[in-house]
Coordinates of C-alpha atoms in Angstrom, one line a residue:
M48 CA 11.1 10.0 -3.8
R49 CA 10.4 8.5 -0.5
I50 CA 8.2 5.4 -0.3
I51 CA 6.8 4.8 3.2
S52 CA 4.8 1.8 4.2
I53 CA 2.5 2.1 7.2
A54 CA 2.6 -1.5 8.5
N55 CA 1.7 -3.6 11.5
Q56 CA 0.0 -7.1 11.5
K57 CA -2.2 -5.9 14.3
G58 CA -5.5 -4.5 13.3
G59 CA -6.9 -1.4 14.9
C60 CA -3.6 0.3 15.7
G61 CA -4.1 3.3 13.4
K62 CA -2.4 2.3 10.1
T63 CA -5.1 3.7 7.8
T64 CA -5.7 6.8 9.9
S65 CA -1.9 7.4 9.9
A66 CA -1.7 6.9 6.2
I67 CA -4.5 9.2 5.3
N68 CA -3.5 11.9 7.7
L69 CA 0.2 11.8 6.8
S70 CA -0.7 11.9 3.1
A71 CA -3.1 14.9 3.6
C72 CA -0.6 16.8 5.8
L73 CA 2.2 16.4 3.3
A74 CA -0.1 17.4 0.4
H75 CA -1.3 20.4 2.4
N76 CA 2.4 21.4 2.6
G77 CA 2.7 21.4 -1.2
R78 CA 4.2 17.9 -1.6
K79 CA 3.0 15.7 -4.4
I80 CA 1.6 12.5 -2.8
L81 CA 0.4 9.1 -4.0
L82 CA -1.5 7.1 -1.3
I83 CA -1.6 3.4 -2.2
D84 CA -4.3 1.3 -0.5
M85 CA -2.9 -2.2 -0.1
D86 CA -5.6 -3.3 2.3
P87 CA -8.5 -5.3 0.7
Q88 CA -10.8 -3.6 3.2
G89 CA -10.3 -0.4 1.1
H90 CA -10.6 1.9 4.1
S91 CA -8.0 4.4 2.9
A92 CA -10.2 4.9 -0.2
M93 CA -13.3 5.0 1.9
G94 CA -11.6 7.6 4.2
L95 CA -11.1 9.8 1.1
N96 CA -14.8 9.4 0.1
I97 CA -14.2 6.9 -2.7
N98 CA -16.9 4.3 -3.1
T99 CA -14.8 1.2 -3.5
G100 CA -17.8 -0.9 -4.7
E101 CA -18.1 1.2 -7.8
L102 CA -14.4 1.1 -8.9
E103 CA -13.8 -0.4 -12.3
K104 CA -10.0 -0.9 -11.7
T105 CA -8.0 -1.0 -8.5
V106 CA -4.5 -1.7 -7.3
C107 CA -5.3 -5.4 -7.7
D108 CA -5.5 -4.9 -11.5
T109 CA -2.0 -3.5 -11.5
L110 CA -0.5 -6.4 -9.5
C111 CA -2.4 -9.3 -11.1
Y112 CA -3.0 -9.2 -14.8
S113 CA -4.1 -12.0 -17.1
N114 CA -4.5 -12.5 -20.8
G115 CA -1.6 -10.2 -21.5
A116 CA -3.6 -7.1 -20.5
R117 CA -1.6 -5.1 -18.1
T118 CA -3.1 -2.2 -16.1
L119 CA -0.6 0.5 -15.0
L120 CA -0.7 2.0 -11.6
N121 CA -1.3 5.3 -13.2
D122 CA -4.5 3.9 -14.8
V123 CA -6.1 3.3 -11.4
T124 CA -5.0 6.5 -9.7
I125 CA -7.7 9.0 -8.7
E126 CA -6.9 12.6 -8.2
I127 CA -8.1 13.8 -4.8
N128 CA -6.8 17.3 -5.2
G129 CA -3.8 19.0 -7.0
Y130 CA -1.3 17.4 -4.6
L131 CA -2.9 14.1 -3.5
D132 CA -3.6 11.1 -5.7
M133 CA -5.0 7.8 -4.5
A134 CA -4.6 4.3 -5.8
P135 CA -7.6 2.5 -4.3
S136 CA -8.3 -1.1 -3.5
N137 CA -11.3 -3.2 -2.6
I138 CA -12.1 -6.7 -1.7
S139 CA -10.7 -8.1 -5.0
L140 CA -7.2 -7.5 -3.6
S141 CA -7.8 -10.3 -1.1
T142 CA -7.5 -12.8 -4.0
L143 CA -4.0 -11.6 -5.0
E144 CA -2.1 -14.3 -3.1
Q145 CA -4.1 -17.0 -4.9
H146 CA -3.5 -15.5 -8.3
L147 CA 0.2 -15.0 -7.7
S148 CA 0.9 -18.2 -5.8
M149 CA 3.1 -19.7 -8.6
V150 CA 4.2 -16.5 -10.2
Q151 CA 7.9 -15.8 -10.2
G152 CA 8.7 -12.3 -8.8
R153 CA 5.4 -12.1 -7.0
E154 CA 6.9 -10.3 -4.0
T155 CA 8.1 -7.3 -6.2
K156 CA 4.9 -6.6 -8.2
L157 CA 4.2 -3.4 -6.3
K158 CA 7.8 -2.2 -6.7
Q159 CA 7.6 -2.8 -10.5
A160 CA 4.2 -1.0 -10.7
I161 CA 5.7 2.0 -8.9
E162 CA 8.8 2.0 -11.1
G163 CA 6.4 2.2 -14.1
L164 CA 4.7 5.4 -12.9
P165 CA 5.1 8.3 -15.4
Q166 CA 4.1 10.8 -12.6
V167 CA 6.8 12.0 -10.2
Y168 CA 5.8 12.1 -6.6
D169 CA 7.6 13.5 -3.6
Y170 CA 6.2 10.7 -1.4
I171 CA 4.3 7.5 -1.9
I172 CA 2.5 6.4 1.2
I173 CA 1.4 2.7 1.4
D174 CA -1.4 1.6 3.7
C175 CA -0.7 -2.0 4.5
P176 CA -3.2 -4.7 5.6
P177 CA -3.3 -6.1 9.1
S178 CA -1.3 -9.2 8.2
L179 CA 2.2 -10.3 7.2
G180 CA 1.2 -11.9 3.9
L181 CA 2.1 -11.2 0.3
L182 CA 0.4 -7.7 0.3
T183 CA 2.5 -6.5 3.2
F184 CA 5.7 -8.1 1.8
N185 CA 5.1 -6.4 -1.6
S186 CA 4.7 -3.1 0.3
L187 CA 7.9 -3.5 2.3
M188 CA 9.8 -4.6 -0.8
A189 CA 8.7 -1.4 -2.6
S190 CA 9.4 0.9 0.4
T191 CA 12.4 3.0 1.4
E192 CA 11.0 3.4 4.9
V193 CA 8.5 1.9 7.3
V194 CA 6.3 3.5 10.0
V195 CA 4.9 1.1 12.5
P196 CA 2.0 2.5 14.5
I197 CA 1.6 0.7 17.8
E198 CA -1.4 0.5 20.1
M199 CA 0.0 0.2 23.6
S200 CA -1.2 -3.2 24.5
L201 CA 0.4 -6.6 25.2
F202 CA -0.8 -8.1 21.9
S203 CA 0.4 -5.2 19.8
L204 CA 3.8 -5.1 21.4
H205 CA 4.1 -8.9 21.1
G206 CA 3.5 -8.8 17.3
I207 CA 6.3 -6.2 16.7
S208 CA 9.1 -8.7 17.0
R209 CA 7.6 -10.7 14.1
L210 CA 7.2 -7.6 11.9
M211 CA 10.8 -6.6 12.7
K212 CA 12.0 -10.0 11.5
I213 CA 10.2 -9.5 8.2
I214 CA 11.6 -6.0 7.8
D215 CA 15.1 -7.5 8.5
L216 CA 14.5 -10.2 5.9
V217 CA 13.4 -7.6 3.3
R218 CA 16.4 -5.4 4.1

């Protein structure tokens, strides 16, 4: 199984568009895909016509649980078609850093959630937020590969060096 994060701390460079289109293309070619939306904006889910405001459980519930009640990643997954599944997020994911600030192993919560999946996927595509915080770090820790979409501007190119340092740290 290949786990690919689509990451760049720069917003507007095509992370979500790349994640949705790569997932759809691979699914169209008969591969079993899970698209994980790790961006609190929930645009990957919105792009697949999922109303994020009406979700009972999201990726946030799998990464941050309390009172001993644990939600599995499989419990929040929505089937889009026979080959493409989606683990959506919404604004609640923006509170994850606060909830996990003192939790040991907080940087591997997504990796643990993926390891607990009963479903076998050919690819897991992770749409990262436009930041280098805990959500992106979790995504990189869970990944076997990283795709970095780049908008050809000075600001986008300048930020790549910071992302490369984080990727080296994770490696």
